[in-house]
Coordinates of C-alpha atoms in Angstrom, one line a residue:
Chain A
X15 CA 34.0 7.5 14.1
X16 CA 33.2 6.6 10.9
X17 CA 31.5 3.1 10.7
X18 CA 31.0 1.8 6.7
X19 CA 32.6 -0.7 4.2
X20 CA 35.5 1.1 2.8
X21 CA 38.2 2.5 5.2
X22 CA 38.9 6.5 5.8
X23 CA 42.2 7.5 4.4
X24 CA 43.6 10.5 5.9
X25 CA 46.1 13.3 4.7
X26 CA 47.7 15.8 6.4
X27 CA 47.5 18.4 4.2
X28 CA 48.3 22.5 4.6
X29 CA 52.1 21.9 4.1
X30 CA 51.1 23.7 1.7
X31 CA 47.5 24.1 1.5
X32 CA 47.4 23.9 -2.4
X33 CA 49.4 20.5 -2.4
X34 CA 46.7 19.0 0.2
X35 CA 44.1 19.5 -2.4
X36 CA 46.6 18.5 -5.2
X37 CA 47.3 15.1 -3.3
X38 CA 43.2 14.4 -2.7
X39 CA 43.0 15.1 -6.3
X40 CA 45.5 12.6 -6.6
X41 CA 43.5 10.5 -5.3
X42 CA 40.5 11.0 -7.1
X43 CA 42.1 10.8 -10.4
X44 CA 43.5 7.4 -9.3
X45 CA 40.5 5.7 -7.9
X46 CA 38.1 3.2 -10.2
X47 CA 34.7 5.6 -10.3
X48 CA 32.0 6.9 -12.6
X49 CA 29.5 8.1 -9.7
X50 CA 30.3 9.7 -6.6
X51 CA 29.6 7.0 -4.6
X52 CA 32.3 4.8 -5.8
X53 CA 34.9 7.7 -4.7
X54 CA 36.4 6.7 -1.5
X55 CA 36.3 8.4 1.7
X56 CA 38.6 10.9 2.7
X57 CA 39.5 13.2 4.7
X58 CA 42.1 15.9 4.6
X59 CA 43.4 18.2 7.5
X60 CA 45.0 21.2 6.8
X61 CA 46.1 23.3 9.8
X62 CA 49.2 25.0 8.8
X63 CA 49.5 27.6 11.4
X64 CA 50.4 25.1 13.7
X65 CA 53.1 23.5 11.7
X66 CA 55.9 25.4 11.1
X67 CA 57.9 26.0 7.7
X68 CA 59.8 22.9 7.4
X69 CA 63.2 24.1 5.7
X70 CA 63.2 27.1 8.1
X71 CA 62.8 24.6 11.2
X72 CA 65.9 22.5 9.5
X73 CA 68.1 25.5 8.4
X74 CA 67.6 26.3 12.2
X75 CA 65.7 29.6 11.5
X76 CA 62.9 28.1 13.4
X77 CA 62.6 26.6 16.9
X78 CA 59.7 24.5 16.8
X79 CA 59.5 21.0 15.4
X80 CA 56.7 20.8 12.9
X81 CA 56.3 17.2 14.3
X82 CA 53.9 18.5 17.0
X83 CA 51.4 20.2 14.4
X84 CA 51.7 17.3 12.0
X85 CA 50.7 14.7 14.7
X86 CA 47.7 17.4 16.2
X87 CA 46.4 17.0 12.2
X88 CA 47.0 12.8 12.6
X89 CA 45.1 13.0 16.0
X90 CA 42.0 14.4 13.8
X91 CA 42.5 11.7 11.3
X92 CA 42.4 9.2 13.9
X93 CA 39.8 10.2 16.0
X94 CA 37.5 10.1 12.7
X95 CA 38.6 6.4 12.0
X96 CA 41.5 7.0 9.6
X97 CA 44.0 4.5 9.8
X98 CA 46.0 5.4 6.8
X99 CA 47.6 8.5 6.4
X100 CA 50.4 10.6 4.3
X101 CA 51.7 14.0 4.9
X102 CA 51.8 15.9 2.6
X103 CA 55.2 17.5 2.4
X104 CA 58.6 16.2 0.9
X105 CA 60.5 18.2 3.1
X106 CA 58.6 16.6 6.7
X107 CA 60.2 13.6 5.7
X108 CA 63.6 14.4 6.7
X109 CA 64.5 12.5 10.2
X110 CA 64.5 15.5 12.4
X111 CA 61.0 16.1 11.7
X112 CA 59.5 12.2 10.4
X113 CA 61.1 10.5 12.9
X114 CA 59.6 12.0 16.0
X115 CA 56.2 12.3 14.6
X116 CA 56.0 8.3 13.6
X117 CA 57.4 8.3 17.2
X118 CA 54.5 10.4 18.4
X119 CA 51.6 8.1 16.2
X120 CA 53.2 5.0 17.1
X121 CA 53.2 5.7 21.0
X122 CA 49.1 7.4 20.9
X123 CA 47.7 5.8 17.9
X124 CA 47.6 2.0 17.8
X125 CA 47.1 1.0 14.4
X126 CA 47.5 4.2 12.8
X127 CA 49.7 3.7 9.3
X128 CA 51.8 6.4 7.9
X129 CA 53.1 6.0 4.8
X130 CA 56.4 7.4 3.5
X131 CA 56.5 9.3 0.1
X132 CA 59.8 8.8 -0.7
X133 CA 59.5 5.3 -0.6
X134 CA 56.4 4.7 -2.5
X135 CA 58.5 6.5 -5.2
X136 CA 62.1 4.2 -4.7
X137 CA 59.7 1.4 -5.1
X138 CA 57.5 2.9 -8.2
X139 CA 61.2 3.5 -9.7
X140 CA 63.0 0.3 -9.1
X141 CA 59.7 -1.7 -10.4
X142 CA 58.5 0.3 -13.4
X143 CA 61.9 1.6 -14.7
X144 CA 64.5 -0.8 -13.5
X145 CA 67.2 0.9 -16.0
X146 CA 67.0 4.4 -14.2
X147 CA 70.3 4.3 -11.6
X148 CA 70.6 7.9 -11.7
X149 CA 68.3 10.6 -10.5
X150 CA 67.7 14.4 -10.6
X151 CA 66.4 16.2 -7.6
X152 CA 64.1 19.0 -7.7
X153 CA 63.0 20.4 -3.9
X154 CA 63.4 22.8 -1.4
X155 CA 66.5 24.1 0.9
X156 CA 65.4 22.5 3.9
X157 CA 65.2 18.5 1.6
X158 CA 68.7 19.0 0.2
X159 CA 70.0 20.1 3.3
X160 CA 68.4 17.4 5.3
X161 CA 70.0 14.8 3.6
X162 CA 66.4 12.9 3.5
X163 CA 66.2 12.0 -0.4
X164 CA 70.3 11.3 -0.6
X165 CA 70.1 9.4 2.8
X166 CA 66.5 7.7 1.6
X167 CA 67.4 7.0 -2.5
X168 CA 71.7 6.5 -1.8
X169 CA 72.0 4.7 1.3
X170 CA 69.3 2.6 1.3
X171 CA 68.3 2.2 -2.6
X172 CA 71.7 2.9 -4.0
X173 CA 70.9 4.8 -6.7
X174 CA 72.8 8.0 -7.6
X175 CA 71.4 11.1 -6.6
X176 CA 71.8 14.6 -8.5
X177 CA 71.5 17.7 -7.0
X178 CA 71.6 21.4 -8.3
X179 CA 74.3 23.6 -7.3
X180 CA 74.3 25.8 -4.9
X181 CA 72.7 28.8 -7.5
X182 CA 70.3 26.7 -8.8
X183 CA 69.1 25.5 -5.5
X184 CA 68.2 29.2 -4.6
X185 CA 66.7 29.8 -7.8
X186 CA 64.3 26.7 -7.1
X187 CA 64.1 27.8 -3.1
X188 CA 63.0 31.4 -4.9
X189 CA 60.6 29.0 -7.4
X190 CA 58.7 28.0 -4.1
X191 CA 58.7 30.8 -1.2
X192 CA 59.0 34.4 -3.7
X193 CA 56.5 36.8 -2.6
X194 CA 56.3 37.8 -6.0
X195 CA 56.2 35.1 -8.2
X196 CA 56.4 31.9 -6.0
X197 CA 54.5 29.0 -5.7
X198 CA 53.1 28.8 -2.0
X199 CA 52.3 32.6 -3.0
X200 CA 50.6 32.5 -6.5
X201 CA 49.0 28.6 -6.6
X202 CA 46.3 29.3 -9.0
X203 CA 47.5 30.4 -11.7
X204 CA 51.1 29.7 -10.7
X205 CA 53.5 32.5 -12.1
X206 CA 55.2 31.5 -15.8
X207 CA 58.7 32.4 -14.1
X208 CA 58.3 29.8 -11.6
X209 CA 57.7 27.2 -14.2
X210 CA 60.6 28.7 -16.5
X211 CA 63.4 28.0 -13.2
X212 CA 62.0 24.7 -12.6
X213 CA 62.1 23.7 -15.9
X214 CA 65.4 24.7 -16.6
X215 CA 66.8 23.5 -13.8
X216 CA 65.2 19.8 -14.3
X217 CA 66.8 20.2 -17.3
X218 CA 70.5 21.0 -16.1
X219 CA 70.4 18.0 -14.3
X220 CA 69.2 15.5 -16.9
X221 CA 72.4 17.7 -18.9
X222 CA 74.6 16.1 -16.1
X223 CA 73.3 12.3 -16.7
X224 CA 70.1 12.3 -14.5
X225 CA 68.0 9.6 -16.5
X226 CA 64.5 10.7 -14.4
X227 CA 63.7 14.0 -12.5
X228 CA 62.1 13.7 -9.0
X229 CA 59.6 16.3 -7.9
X230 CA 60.9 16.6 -4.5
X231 CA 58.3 19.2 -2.8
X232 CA 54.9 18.8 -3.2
X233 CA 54.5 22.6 -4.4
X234 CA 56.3 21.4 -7.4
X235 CA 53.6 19.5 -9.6
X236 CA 51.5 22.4 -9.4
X237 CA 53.8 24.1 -11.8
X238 CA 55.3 21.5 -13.6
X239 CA 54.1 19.8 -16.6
X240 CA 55.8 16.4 -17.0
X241 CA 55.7 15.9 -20.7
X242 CA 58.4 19.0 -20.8
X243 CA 60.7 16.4 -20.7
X244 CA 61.5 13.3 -22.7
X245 CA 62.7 11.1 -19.1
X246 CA 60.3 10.5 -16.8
X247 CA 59.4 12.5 -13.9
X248 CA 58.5 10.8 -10.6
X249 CA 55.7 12.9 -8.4
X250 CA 55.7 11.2 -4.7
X251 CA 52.9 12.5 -4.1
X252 CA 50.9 11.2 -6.7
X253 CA 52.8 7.4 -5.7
X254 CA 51.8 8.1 -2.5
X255 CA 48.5 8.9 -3.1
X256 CA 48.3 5.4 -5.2
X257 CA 49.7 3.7 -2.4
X258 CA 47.3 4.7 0.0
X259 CA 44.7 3.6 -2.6
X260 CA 46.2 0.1 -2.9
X261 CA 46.4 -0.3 1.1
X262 CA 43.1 0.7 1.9
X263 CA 40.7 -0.3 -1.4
X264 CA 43.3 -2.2 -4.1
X265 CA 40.3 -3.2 -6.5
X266 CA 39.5 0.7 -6.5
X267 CA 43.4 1.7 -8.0
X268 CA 43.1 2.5 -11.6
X269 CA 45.5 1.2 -13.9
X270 CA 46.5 -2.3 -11.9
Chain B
X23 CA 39.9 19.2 19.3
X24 CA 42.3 21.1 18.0
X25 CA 43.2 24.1 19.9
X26 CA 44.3 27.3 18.4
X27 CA 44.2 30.7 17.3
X28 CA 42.1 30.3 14.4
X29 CA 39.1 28.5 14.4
X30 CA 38.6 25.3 12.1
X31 CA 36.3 25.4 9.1
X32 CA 34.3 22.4 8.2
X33 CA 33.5 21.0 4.6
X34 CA 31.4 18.4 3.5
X35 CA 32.2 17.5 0.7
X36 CA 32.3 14.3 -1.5
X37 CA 28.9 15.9 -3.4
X38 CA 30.6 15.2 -5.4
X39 CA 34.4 15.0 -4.7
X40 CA 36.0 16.8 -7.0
X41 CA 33.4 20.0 -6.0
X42 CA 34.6 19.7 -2.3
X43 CA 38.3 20.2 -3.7
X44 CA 37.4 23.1 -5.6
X45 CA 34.8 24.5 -2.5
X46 CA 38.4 24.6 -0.4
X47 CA 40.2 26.0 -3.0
X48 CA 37.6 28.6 -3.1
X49 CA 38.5 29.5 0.6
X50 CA 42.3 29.5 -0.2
X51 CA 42.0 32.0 -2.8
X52 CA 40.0 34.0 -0.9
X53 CA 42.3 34.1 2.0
X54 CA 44.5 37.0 2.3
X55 CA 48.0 34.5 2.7
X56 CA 51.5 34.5 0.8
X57 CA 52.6 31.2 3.1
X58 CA 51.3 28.3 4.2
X59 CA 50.8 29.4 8.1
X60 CA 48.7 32.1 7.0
X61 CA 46.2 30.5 5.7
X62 CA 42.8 29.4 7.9
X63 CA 42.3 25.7 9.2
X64 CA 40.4 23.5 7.4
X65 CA 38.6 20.0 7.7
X66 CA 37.3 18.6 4.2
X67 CA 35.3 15.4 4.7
X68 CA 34.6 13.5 1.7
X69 CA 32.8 10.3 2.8
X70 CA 30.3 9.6 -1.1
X71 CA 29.3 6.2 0.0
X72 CA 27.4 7.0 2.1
X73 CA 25.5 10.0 0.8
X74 CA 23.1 8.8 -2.1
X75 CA 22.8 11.0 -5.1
X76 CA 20.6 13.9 -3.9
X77 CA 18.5 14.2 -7.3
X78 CA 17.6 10.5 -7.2
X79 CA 16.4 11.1 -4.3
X80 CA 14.8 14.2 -4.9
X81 CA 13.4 12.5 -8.0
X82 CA 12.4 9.4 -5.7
X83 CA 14.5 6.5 -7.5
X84 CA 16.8 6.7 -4.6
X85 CA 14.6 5.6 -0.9
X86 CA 17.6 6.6 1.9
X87 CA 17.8 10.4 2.4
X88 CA 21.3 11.8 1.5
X89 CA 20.3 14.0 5.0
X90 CA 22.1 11.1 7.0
X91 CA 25.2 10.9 5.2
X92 CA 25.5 14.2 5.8
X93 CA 24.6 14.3 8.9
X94 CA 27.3 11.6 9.9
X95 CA 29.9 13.7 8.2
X96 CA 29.2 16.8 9.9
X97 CA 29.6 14.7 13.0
X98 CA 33.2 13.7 12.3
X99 CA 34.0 17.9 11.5
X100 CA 32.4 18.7 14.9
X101 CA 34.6 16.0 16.7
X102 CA 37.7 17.8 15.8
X103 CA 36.2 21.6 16.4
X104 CA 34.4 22.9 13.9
X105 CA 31.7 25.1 14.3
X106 CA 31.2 26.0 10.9
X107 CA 30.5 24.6 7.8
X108 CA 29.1 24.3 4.4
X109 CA 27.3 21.5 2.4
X110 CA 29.2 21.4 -1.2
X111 CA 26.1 20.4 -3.1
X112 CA 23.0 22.8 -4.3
X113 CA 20.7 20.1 -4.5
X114 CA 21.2 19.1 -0.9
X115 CA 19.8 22.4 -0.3
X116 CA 16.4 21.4 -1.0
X117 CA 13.7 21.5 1.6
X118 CA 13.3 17.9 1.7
X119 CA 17.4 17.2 2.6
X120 CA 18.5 20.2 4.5
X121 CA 15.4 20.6 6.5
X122 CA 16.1 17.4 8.3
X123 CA 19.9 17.4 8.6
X124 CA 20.3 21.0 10.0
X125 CA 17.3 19.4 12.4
X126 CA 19.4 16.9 13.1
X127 CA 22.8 19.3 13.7
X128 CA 20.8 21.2 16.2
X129 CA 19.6 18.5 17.7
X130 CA 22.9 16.6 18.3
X131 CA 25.7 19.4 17.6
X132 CA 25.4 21.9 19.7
X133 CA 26.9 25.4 18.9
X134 CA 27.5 23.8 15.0
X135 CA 26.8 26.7 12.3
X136 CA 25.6 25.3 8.7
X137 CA 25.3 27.9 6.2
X138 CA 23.3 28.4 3.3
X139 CA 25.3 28.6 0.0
X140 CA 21.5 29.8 -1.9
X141 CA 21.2 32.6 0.6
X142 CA 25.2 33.3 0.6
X143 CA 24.6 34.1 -3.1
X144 CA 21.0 36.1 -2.7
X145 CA 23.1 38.4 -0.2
X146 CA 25.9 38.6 -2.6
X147 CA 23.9 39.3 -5.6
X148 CA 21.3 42.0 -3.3
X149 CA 24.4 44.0 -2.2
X150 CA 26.7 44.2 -5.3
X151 CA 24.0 43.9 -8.3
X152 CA 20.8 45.2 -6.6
X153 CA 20.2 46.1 -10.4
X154 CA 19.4 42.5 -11.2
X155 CA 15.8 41.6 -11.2
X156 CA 15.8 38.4 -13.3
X157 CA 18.6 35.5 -12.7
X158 CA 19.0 32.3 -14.9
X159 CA 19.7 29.0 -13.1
X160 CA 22.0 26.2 -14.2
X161 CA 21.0 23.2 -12.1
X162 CA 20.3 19.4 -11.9
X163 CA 17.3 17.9 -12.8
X164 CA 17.2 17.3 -8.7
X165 CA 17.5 21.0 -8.2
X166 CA 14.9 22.4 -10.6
X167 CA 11.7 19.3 -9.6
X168 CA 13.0 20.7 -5.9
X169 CA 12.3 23.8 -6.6
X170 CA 14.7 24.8 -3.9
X171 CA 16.1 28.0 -5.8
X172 CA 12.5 29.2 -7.1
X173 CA 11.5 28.9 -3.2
X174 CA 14.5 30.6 -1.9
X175 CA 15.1 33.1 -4.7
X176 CA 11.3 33.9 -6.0
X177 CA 9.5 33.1 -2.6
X178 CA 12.0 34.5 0.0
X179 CA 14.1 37.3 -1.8
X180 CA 11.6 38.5 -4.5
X181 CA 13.7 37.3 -8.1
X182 CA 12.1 36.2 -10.7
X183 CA 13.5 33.2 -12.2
X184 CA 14.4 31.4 -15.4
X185 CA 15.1 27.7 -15.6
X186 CA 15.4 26.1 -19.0
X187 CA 13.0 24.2 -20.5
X188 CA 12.8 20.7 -19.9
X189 CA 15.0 19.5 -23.0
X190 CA 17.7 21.7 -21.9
X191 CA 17.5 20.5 -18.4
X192 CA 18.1 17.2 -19.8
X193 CA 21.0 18.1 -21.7
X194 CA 22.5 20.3 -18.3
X195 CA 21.7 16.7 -16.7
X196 CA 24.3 14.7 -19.2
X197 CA 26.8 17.3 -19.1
X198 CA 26.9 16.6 -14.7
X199 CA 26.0 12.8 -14.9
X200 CA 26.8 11.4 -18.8
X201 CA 29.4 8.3 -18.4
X202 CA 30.5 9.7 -21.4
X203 CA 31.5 13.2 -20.8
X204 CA 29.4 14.3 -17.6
X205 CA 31.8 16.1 -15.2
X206 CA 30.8 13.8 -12.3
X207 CA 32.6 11.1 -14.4
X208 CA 35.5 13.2 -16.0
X209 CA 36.1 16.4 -14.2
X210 CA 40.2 16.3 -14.8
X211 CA 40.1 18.1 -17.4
X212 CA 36.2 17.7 -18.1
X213 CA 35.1 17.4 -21.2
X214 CA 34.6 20.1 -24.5
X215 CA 30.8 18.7 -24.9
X216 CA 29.9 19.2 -21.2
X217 CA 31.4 22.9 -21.4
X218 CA 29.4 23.5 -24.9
X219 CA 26.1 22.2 -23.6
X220 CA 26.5 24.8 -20.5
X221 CA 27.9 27.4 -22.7
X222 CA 24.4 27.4 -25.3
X223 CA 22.0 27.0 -22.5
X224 CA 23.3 29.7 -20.5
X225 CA 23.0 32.1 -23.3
X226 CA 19.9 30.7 -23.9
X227 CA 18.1 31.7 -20.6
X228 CA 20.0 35.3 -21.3
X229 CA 18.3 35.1 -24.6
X230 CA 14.9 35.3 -22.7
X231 CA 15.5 38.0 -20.1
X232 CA 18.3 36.6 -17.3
X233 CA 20.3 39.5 -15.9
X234 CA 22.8 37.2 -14.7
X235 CA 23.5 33.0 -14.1
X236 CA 23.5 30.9 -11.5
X237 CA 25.7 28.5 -10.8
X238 CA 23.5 26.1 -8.8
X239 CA 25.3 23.1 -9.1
X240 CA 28.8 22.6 -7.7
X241 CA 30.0 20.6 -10.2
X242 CA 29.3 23.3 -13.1
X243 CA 32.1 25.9 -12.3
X244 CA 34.7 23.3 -13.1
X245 CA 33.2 23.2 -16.8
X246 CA 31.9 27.2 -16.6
X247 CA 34.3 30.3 -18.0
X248 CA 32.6 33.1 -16.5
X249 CA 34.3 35.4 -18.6
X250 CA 32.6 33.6 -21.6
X251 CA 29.5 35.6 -20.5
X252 CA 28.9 39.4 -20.4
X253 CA 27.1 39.4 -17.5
X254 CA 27.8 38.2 -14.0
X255 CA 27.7 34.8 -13.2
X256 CA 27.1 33.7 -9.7
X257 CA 28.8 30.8 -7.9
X258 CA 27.3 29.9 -5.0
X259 CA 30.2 27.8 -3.6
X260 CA 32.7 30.7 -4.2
X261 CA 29.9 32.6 -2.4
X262 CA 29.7 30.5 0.5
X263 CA 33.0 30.0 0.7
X264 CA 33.8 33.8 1.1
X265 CA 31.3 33.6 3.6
X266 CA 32.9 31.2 5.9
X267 CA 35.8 33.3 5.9
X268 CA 33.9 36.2 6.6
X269 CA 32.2 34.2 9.9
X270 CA 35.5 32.8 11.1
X271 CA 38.2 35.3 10.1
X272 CA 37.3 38.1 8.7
X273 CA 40.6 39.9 8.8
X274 CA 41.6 37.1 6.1
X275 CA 39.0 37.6 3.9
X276 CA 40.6 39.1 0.2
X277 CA 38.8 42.0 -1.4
X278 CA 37.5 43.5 1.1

């Protein structure tokens, strides 16, 4: 274990790979540093073929719960010293999967905090943009489907959440998992018609009264530029990746 | 220890951070993937603090050897299983850093493989461009008064090669370290001025005879365009990268 002033934070990453390395970038970009050695120890896991696809496993086109991979990738974190972690996947935050993982780290890691992406964003919302009460939702299948955002953002926050319909949720579901043109397939450079669904369909929604966009899957800010729209657009990641900051290092958070 | 099919893949990283991100993305690309369970297990440590600047150190204004740090964080990626890994940082590569830390991995880490990114590249360069005679290096200041790639490359494999004179190793020095628009300090996006300084002395050590460029830092291919160039232009990380692939799972490596 890692024994040295600042704390480890962990992140359990290959859900998908390229958003792992998106979210530690996230990190990066947000800590206070001119020199390597003000950056702030991390350390990210990314193990995917042990963690199933999320919205497969909650469309019920896959039998194993992802929770048992994810929390094999927190045991790493753990036995290293982290004591902080995020995973790194909108659609793992849905109850069926988040729920018995926490279970999992909160019965075989004492101490072991894992933070919630959806709610670093409710609370980077309700604080920086008090006047936003209705939001658009941009994510995979397997998140609209679960409920998680409309159970997390309605029931407990109360705002209103949009959704696409049905077309445009397979448009954004082709947007992610397309052999051809998708984004877990063609991360770097993502493919122009990916970008061209996502933006249009962020757009659809702000048509119906969304007053901010939410980038519900963590493939998403790889191929969306925010200042393509005139409301703001909430990455969870990103508020994650800041919250983890302010837990483990708060003079390190740029910005404050 | 994780157990699974594939075997894990170590990085160490945080020499400096944003190089480790873009030494992993350098195994994603190269993986043959189109979803996330595809692709190969990873373990990026990025622990700066407690790895001092390796040219300081090289250039004695730094007294603890960047060896230990290293050596501490290829402890925590043998902990969770890997038996390979890479060092993300050229300079660390000199006789005077890696000599002691691979002494202490075989020492203490049984069974742990560190490769080599300089002779990653010498293979690479021997099998695909055995027409290239004469290489020009782009390097830190730490790198060149090492003289860990005039060993390796002119000593060991038989190259001849070109380093820039000392005012252009100054200026390749403020376009890694400047607080102003080094990429250590703004690597996202980095900076026109760092790009342009490695633009003009590249050409420059073409100018007197270079067949092709090293990238001996791992900081420079996030400000380098190899396609500004006519001829090839060597990253060592992409090379070492492909190389862990190759030693792990070579069914995934692309392009072969």
């Amino acid at each position: 274990m890692l024994k040295h002033s600042h704390p480890l934070i962990g992140v359990i990453g290959g859900v998908g790979p390229y958003a792992g390395l998106d979210f530690v970038r996230n990190i990066f970009n947000n800590t206070r540093a001119l020199k390597d050695q003000e950056h702030l120890n991390t350390l990210l896991v990314s193990c995917p073929a042990i963690i199933p696809d999320r919205t497969k496993y909650l469309l019920d086109e896959e039998p194993v719960n992802p929770a048992d991979g994810l929390f094999e990738s927190a045991k790493i974190l753990y036995a290293a010293g982290a004591r902080h972690a995020a995973v790194v996947c909108n659609t793992a935050h849905s109850d069926r999967i988040f729920k018995p993982f926490c279970g999992m780290v909160a019965d075989s890691l004492p101490g072991m905090v894992i933070i919630n992406m959806l709610s670093s964003c409710a609370d980077f919302i309700k604080e920086k943009h008090p006047e936003i009460r209705t939001l658009g939702l941009l994510a995979t299948k397997g998140t609209y489907k679960s409920r998680v955002y409309k159970e997390y953002f309605k029931s407990v926050e109360g705002f209103t959440l949009l959704e696409p319909e049905l077309p445009g949720q397979d448009r954004i579901s082709d947007a992610i998992y397309s052999l051809d043109y998708g984004i877990k397939a063609h991360s770097d450079p993502v493919q122009a018609k990916a970008c061209n669904i996502l933006l249009y369909e962020g757009f659809r929604l702000l048509d119906r009264g969304a007053q901010g966009l939410i980038l519900g899957c963590t493939e998403l800010p790889l191929a969306v530029d925010p200042t393509d729209f005139s409301t703001p657009v909430f990455n969870p990641g990103l508020l994650a990746a800041r919250e983890l900051i302010r837990l483990t290092a708060p003079a390190a958070l740029t910005g404050e």
